PDB file of C-alpha atoms in Angstrom:
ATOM      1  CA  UNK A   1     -47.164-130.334 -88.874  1.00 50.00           C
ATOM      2  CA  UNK A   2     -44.788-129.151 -91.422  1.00 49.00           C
ATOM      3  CA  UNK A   3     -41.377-128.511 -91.380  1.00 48.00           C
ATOM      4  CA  UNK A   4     -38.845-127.074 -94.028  1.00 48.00           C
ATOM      5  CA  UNK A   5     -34.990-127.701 -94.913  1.00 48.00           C
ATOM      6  CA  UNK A   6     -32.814-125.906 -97.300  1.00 44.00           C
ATOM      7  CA  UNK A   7     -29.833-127.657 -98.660  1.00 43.00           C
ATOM      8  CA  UNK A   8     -26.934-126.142-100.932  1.00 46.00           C
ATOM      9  CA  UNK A   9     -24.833-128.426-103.233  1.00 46.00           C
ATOM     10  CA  UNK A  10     -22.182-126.293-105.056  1.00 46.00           C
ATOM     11  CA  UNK A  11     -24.331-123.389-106.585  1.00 48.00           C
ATOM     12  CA  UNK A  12     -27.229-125.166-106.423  1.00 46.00           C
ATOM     13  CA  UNK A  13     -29.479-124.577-103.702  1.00 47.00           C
ATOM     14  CA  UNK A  14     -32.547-126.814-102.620  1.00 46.00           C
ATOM     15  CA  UNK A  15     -35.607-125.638-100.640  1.00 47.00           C
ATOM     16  CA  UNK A  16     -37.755-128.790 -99.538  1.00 47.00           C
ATOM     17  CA  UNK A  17     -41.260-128.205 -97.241  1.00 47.00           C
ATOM     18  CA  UNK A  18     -42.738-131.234 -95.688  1.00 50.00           C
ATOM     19  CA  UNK A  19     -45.550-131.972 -94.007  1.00 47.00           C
ATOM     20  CA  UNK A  20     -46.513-134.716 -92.002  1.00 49.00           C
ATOM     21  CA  UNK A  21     -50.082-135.093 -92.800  1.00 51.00           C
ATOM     22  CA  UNK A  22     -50.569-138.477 -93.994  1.00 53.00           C
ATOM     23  CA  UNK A  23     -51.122-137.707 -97.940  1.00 52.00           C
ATOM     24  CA  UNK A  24     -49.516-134.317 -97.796  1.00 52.00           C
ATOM     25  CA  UNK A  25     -47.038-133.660-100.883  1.00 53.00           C
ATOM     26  CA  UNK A  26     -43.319-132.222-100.358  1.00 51.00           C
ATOM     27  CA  UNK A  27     -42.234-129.304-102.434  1.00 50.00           C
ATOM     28  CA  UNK A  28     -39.017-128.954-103.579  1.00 48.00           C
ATOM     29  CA  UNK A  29     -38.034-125.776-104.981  1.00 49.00           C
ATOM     30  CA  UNK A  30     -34.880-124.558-106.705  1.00 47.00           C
ATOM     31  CA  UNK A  31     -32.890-121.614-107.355  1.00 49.00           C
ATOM     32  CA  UNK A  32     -32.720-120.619-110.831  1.00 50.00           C
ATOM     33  CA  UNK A  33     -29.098-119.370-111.485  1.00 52.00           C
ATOM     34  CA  UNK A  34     -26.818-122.778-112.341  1.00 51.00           C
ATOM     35  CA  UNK A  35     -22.819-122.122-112.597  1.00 54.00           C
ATOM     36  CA  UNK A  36     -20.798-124.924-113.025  1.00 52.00           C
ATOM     37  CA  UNK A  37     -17.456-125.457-110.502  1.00 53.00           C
ATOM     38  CA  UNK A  38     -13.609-123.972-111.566  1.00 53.00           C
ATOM     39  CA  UNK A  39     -11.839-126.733-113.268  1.00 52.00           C
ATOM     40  CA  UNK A  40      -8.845-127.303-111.613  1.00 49.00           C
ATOM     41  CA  UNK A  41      -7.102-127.951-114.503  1.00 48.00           C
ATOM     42  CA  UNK A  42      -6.760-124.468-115.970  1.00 47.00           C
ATOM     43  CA  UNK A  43      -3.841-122.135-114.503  1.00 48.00           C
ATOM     44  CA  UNK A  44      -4.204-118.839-115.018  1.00 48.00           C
ATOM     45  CA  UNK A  45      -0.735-116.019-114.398  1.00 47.00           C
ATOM     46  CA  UNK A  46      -0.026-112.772-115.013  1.00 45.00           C
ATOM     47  CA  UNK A  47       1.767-111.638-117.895  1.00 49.00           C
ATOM     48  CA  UNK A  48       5.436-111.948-117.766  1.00 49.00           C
ATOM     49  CA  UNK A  49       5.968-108.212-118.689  1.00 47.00           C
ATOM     50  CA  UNK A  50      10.090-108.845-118.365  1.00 58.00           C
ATOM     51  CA  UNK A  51      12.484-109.544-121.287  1.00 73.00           C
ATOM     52  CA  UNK A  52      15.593-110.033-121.330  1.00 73.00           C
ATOM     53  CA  UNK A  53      17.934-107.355-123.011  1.00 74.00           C
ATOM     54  CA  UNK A  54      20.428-107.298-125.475  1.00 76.00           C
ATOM     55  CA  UNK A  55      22.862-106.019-122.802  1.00 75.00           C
ATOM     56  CA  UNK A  56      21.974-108.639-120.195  1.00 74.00           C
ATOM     57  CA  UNK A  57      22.522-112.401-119.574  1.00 75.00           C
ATOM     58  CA  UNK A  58      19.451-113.660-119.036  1.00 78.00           C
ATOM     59  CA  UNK A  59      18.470-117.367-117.502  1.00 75.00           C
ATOM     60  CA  UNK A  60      18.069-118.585-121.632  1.00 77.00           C
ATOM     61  CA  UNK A  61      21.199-117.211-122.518  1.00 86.00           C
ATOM     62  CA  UNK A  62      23.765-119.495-123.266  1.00 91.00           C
ATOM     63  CA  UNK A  63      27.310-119.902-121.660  1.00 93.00           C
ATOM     64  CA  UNK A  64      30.367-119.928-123.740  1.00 94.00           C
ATOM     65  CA  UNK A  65      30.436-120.781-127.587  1.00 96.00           C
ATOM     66  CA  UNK A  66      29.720-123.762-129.014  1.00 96.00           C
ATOM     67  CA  UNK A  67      28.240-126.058-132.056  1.00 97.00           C
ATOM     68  CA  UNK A  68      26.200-123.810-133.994  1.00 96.00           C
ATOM     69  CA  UNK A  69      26.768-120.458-133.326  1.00 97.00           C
ATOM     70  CA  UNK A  70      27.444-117.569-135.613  1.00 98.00           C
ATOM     71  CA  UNK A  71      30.076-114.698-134.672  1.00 98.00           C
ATOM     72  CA  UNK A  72      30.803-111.301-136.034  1.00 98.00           C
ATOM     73  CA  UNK A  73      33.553-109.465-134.085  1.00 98.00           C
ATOM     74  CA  UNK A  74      35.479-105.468-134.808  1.00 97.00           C
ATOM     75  CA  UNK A  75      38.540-105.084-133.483  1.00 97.00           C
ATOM     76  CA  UNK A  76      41.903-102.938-133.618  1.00 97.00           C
ATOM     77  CA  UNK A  77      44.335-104.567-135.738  1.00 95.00           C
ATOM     78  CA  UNK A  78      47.776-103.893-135.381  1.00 96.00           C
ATOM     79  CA  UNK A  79      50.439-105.009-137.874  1.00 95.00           C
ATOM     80  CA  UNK A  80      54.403-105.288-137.217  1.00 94.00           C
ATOM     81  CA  UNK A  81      55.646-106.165-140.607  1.00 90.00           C
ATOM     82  CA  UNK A  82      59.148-107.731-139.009  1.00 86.00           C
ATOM     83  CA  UNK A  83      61.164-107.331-142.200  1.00 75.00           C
ATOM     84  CA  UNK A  84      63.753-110.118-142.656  1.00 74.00           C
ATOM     85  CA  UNK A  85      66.022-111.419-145.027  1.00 75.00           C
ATOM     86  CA  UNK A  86      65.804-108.776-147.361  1.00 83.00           C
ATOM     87  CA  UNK A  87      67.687-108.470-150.684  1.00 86.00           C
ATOM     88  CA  UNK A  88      67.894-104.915-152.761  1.00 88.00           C
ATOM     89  CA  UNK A  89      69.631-106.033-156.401  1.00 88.00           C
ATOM     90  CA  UNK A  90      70.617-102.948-158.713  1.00 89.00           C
ATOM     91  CA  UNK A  91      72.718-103.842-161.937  1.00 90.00           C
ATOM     92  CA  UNK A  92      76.413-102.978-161.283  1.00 91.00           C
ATOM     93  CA  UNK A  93      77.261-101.014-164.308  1.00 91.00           C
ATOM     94  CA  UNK A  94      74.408 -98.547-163.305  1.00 91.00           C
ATOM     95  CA  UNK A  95      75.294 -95.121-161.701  1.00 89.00           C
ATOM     96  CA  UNK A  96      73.586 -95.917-158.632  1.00 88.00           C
ATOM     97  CA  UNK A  97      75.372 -99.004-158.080  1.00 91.00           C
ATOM     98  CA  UNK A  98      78.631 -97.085-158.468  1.00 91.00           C
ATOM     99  CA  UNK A  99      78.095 -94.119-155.737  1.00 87.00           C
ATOM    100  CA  UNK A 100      76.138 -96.799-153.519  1.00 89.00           C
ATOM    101  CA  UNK A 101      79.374 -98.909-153.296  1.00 91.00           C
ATOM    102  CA  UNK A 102      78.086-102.447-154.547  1.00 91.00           C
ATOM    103  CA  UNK A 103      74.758-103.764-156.431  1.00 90.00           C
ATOM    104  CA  UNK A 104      73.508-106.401-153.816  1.00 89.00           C
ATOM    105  CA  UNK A 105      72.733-104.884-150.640  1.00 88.00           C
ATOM    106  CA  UNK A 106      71.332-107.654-147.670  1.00 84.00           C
ATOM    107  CA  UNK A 107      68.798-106.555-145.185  1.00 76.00           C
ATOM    108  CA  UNK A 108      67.957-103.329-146.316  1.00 81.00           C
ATOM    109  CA  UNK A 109      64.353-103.166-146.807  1.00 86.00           C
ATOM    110  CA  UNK A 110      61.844-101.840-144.147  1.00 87.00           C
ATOM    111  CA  UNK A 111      58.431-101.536-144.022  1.00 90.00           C
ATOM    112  CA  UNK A 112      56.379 -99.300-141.773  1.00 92.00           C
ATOM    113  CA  UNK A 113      53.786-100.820-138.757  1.00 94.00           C
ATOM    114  CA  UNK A 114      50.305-100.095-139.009  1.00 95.00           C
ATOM    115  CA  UNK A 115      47.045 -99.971-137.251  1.00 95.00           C
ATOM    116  CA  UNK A 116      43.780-100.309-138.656  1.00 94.00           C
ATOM    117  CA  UNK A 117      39.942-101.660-137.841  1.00 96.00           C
ATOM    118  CA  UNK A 118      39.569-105.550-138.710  1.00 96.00           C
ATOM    119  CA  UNK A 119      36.219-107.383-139.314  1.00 96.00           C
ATOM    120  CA  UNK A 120      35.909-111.309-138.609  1.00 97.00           C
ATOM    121  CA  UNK A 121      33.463-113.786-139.510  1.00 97.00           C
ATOM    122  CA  UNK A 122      33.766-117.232-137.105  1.00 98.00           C
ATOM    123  CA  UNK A 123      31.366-120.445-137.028  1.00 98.00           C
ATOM    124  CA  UNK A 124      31.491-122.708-135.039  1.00 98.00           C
ATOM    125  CA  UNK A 125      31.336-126.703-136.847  1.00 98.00           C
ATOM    126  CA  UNK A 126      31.525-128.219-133.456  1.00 98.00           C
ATOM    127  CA  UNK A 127      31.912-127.618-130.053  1.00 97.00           C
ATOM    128  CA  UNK A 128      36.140-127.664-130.180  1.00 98.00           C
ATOM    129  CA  UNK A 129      36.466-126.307-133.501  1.00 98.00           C
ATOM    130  CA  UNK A 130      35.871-123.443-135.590  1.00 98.00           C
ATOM    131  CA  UNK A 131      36.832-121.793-138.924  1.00 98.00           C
ATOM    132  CA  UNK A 132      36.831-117.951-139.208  1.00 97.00           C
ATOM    133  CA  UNK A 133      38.048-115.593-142.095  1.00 97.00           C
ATOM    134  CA  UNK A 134      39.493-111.749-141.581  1.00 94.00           C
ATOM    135  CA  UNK A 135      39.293-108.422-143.690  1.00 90.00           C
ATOM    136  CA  UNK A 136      41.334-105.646-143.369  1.00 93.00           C
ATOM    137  CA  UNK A 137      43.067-103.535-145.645  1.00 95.00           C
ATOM    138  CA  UNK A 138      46.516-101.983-144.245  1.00 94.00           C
ATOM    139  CA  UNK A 139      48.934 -99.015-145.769  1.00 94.00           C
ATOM    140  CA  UNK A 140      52.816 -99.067-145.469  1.00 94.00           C
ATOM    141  CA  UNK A 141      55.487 -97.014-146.529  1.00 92.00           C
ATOM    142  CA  UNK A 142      58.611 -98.580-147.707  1.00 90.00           C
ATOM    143  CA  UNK A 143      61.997 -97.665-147.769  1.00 88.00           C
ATOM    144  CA  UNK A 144      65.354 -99.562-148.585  1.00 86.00           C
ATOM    145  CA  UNK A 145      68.900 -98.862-147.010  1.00 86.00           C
ATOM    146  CA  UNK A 146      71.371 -98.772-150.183  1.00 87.00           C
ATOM    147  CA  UNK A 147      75.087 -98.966-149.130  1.00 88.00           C
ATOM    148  CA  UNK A 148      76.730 -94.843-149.626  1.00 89.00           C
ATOM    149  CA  UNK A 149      73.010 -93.730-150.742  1.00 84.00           C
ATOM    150  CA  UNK A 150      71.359 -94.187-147.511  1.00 84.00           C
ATOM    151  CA  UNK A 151      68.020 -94.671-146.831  1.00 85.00           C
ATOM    152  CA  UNK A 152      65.638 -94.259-150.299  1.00 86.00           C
ATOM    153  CA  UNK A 153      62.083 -94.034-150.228  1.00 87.00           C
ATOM    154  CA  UNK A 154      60.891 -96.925-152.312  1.00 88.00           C
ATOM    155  CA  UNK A 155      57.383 -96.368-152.507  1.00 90.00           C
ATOM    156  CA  UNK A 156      54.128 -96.933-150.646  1.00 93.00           C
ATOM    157  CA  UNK A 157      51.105-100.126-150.529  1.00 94.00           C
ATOM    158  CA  UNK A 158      47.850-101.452-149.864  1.00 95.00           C
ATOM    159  CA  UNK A 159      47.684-104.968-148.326  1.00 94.00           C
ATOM    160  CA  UNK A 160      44.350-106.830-148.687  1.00 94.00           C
ATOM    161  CA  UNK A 161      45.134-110.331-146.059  1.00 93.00           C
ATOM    162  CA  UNK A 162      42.628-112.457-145.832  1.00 95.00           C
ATOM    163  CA  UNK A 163      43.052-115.595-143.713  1.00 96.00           C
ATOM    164  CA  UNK A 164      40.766-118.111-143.395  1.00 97.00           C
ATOM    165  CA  UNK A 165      41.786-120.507-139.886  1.00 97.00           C
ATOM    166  CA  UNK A 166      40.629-123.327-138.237  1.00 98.00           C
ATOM    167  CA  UNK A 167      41.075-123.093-134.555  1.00 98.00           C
ATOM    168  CA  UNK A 168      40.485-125.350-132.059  1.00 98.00           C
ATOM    169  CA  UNK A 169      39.277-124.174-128.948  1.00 98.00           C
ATOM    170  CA  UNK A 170      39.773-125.918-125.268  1.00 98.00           C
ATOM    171  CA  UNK A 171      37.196-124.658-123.408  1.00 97.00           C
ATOM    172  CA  UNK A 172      33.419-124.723-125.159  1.00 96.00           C
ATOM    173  CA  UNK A 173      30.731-123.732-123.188  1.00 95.00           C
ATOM    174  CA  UNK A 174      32.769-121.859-120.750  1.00 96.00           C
ATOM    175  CA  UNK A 175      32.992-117.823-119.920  1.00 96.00           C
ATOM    176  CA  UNK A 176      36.762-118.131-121.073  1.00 98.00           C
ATOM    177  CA  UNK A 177      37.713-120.119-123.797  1.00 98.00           C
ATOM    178  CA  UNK A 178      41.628-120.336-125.196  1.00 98.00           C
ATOM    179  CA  UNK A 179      42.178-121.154-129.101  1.00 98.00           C
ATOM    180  CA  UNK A 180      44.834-122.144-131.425  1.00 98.00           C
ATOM    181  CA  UNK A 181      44.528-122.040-135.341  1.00 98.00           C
ATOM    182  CA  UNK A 182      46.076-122.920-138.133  1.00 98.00           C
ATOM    183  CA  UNK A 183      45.531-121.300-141.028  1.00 97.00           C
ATOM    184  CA  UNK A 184      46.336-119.670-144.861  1.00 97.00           C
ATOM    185  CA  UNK A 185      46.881-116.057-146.054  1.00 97.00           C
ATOM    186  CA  UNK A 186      46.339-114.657-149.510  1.00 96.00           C
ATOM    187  CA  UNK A 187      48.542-111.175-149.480  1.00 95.00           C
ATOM    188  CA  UNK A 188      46.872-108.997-152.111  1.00 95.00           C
ATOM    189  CA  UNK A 189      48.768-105.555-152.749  1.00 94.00           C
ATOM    190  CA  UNK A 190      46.793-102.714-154.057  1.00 95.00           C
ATOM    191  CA  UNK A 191      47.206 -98.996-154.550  1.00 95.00           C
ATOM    192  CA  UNK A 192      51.063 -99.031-154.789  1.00 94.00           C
ATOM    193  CA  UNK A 193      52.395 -95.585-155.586  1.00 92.00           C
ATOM    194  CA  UNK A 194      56.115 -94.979-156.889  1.00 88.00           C
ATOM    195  CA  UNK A 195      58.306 -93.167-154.456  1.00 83.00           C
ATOM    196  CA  UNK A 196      59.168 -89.146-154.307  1.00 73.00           C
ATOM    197  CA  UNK A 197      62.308 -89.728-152.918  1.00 65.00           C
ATOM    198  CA  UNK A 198      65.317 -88.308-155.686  1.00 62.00           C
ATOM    199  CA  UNK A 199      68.227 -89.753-154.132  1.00 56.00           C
ATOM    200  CA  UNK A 200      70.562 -87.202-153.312  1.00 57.00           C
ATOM    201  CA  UNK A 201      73.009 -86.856-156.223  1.00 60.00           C
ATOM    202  CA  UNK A 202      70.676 -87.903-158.788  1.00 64.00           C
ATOM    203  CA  UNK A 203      68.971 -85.759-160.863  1.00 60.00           C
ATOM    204  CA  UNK A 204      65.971 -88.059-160.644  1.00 68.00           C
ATOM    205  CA  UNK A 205      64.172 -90.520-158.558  1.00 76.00           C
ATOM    206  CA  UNK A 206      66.161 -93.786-158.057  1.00 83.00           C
ATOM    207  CA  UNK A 207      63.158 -95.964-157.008  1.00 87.00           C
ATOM    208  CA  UNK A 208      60.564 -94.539-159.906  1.00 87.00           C
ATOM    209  CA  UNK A 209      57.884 -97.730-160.016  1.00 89.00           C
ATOM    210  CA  UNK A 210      55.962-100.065-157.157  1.00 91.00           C
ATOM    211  CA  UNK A 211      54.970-103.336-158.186  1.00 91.00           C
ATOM    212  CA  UNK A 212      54.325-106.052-155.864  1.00 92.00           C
ATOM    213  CA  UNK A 213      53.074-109.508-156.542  1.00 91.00           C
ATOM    214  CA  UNK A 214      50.327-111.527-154.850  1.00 94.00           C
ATOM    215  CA  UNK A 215      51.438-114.261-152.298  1.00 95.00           C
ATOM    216  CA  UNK A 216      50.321-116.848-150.272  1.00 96.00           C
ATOM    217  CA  UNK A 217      51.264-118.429-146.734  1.00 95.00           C
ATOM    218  CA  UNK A 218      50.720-120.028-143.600  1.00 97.00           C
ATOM    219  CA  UNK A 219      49.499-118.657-140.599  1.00 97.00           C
ATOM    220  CA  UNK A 220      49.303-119.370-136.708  1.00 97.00           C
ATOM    221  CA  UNK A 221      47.444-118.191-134.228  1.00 96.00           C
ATOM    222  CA  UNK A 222      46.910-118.425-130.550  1.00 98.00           C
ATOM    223  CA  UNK A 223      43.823-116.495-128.616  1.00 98.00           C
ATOM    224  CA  UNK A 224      40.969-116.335-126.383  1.00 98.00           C
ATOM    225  CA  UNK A 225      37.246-115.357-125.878  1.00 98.00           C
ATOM    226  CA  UNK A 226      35.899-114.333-122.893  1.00 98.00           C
ATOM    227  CA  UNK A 227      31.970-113.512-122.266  1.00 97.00           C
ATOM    228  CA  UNK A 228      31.211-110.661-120.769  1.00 96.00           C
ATOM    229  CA  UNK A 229      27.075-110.265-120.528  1.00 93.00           C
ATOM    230  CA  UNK A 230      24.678-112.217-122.690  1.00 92.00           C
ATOM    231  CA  UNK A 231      25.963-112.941-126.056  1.00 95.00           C
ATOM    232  CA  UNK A 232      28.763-110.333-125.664  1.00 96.00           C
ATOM    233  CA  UNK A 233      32.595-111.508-125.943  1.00 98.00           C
ATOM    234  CA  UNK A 234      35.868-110.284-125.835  1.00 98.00           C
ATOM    235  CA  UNK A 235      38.144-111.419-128.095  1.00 98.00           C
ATOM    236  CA  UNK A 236      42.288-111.759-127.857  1.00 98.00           C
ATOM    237  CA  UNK A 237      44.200-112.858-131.070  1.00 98.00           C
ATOM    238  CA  UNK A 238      47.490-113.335-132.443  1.00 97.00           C
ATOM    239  CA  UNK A 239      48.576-114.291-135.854  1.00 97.00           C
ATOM    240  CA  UNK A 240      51.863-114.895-137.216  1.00 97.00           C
ATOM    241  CA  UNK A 241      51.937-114.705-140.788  1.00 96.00           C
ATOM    242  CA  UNK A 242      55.043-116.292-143.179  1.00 94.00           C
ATOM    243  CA  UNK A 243      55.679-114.162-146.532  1.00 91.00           C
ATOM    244  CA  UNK A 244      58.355-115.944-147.824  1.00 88.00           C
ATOM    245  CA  UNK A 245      60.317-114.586-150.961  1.00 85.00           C
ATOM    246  CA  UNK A 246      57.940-111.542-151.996  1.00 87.00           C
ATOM    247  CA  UNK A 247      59.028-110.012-154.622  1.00 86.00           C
ATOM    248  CA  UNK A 248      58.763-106.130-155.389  1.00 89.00           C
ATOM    249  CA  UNK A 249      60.054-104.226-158.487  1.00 89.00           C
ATOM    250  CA  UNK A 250      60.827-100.500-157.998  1.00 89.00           C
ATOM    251  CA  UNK A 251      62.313 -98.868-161.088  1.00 89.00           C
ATOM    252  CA  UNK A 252      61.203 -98.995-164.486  1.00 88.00           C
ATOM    253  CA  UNK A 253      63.241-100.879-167.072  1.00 88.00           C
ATOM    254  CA  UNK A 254      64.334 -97.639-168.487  1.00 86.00           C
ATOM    255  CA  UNK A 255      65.259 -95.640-165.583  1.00 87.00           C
ATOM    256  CA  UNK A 256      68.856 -94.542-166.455  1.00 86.00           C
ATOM    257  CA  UNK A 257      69.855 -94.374-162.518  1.00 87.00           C
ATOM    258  CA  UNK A 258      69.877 -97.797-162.067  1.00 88.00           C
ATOM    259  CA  UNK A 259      69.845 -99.160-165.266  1.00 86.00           C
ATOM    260  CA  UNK A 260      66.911-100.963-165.863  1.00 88.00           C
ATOM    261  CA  UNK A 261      64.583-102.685-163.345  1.00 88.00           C
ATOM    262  CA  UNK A 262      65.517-102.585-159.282  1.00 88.00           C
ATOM    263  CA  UNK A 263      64.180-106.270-157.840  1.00 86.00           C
ATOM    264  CA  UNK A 264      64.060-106.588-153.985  1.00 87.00           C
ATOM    265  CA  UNK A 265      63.057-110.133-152.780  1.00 83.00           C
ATOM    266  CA  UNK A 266      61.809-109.460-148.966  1.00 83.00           C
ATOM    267  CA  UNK A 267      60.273-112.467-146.080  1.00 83.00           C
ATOM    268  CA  UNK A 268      58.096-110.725-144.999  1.00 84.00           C
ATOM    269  CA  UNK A 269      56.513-112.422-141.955  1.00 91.00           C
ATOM    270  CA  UNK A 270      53.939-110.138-140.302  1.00 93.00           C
ATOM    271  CA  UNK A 271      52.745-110.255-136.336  1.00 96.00           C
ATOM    272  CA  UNK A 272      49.026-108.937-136.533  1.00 96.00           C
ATOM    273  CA  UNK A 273      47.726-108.503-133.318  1.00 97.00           C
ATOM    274  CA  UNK A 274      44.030-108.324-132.520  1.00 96.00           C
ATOM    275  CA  UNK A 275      41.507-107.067-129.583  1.00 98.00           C
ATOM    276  CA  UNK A 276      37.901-106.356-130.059  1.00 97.00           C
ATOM    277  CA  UNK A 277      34.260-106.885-128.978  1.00 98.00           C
ATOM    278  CA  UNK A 278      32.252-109.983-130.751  1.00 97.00           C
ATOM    279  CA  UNK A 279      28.691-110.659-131.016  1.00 97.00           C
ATOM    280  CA  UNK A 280      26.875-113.979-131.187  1.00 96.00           C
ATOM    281  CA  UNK A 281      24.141-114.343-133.194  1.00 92.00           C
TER     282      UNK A 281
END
């Protein structure tokens, strides 16, 4: 009598046929398709089809500024030139010192405000501090208050600033992070033009020349940056900027109206203010 089993093991399936016949064999037969078992050490996912945008803060993207990182930021730079301590110097045996009423005149000298883009370039050597250098090129107009002649035109200017600062800031790391700096500014003047202005009872220009020479002083600043999605900021800054003792010529030597050269000496300590958007790269 014979009897028959079939046993699976993984993909392999037996068939066995017995008999039990004294001398009688047992067949074993087996499939012949062999697959070997998943490894359960190989994961397999889906593609990750999501990535993270340059206008979103993502789980990577890092919080606050810190050791390392690179920043470019535009703003709107506005510059309040505060005039003080100015000094307009004619010779007094010219004619313009005579109908002006005196050759030294205190505190005369203004120069226009201005508003124009700025471009800064900040790195980051640690996590507190920071050095970053500005460019911007600004135009004023200037005039000077001269006793009985009132109020010449004395020519407009170009001022190239750049200031390089080292700022320390209190917060790294965080969404809003407060500064301070100290820094240095290199005023360059460029494209000065003489004035048009002919001075009333003159027949001719009192102020006929612009020449202004390059000077250097300290700065200080206080501001902020404040992240606003991904590597995004906002950036708040004020500078104070000390000019001391700039000195401007604004006639020729032979101008006959005031007798040779006109030199003002002006402190000229500018307030630029800054706001803007900054990138981190």
């Amino acid at each position: 009598m014979a009897t028959a089993a079939l046993f699976a093991l993984g993909s392999v399936s037996f068939a066995v046929a017995q008999t039990t016949a004294p001398g009688a064999r047992t067949s074993v037969s087996a499939s012949s398709t062999m697959q070997a078992a998943p490894d359960a050490s190989v994961h397999l996912h889906a593609p990750d089809d999501h990535r993270c945008g340059i206008f979103q803060t993502c789980a990577n993207t890092k919080i606050g500024l810190g050791k390392g990182d690179f920043v470019v930021r535009l703003s709107a730079l506005g510059v309040i030139t505060n005039n003080t301590g100015s000094r307009v110097k004619l010779n007094a045996s010219s004619p313009a010192a005579a109908l002006a009423g005196g050759s030294i005149f205190r505190h005369n000298v203004s120069v226009t405000n201005q508003v124009m883009p700025e471009l800064t370039l900040e790195y980051f050597l640690t996590d507190h501090l920071s050095l970053d250098l500005i460019a911007s090129s600004t135009r004023h107009e200037a005039a000077a208050h001269v006793g009985n002649l009132g109020k010449l035109d004395a020519g407009s200017f170009w001022i190239l600033p750049p200031t390089l600062t080292a700022a320390y800031h209190f917060r790294p790391h965080k969404r809003f992070n407060p500064y301070a700096g100290l820094g240095i500014t290199v005023a360059i003047f460029h494209n000065m033009h003489q004035a048009t202005n002919l001075g009333g009872a003159f027949n001719g220009a009192v102020f006929d020349a612009m020449h202004m020479k390059t000077n250097v002083g300290p700065s200080f600043n206080l501001g902020f940056d404040y992240q606003l999605v991904g590597n995004w900021f906002f950036n708040f800054d004020i500078k104070q900027i000390l000019l001391f003792n700039q000195s401007v010529h604004l006639s020729q030597r032979g101008n006959p109206i005031t007798g040779g050269r006109v030199r003002v000496h002006d402190d000229v300590h500018p307030t630029v203010v800054g706001a803007g958007i900054e990138y981190r790269f």
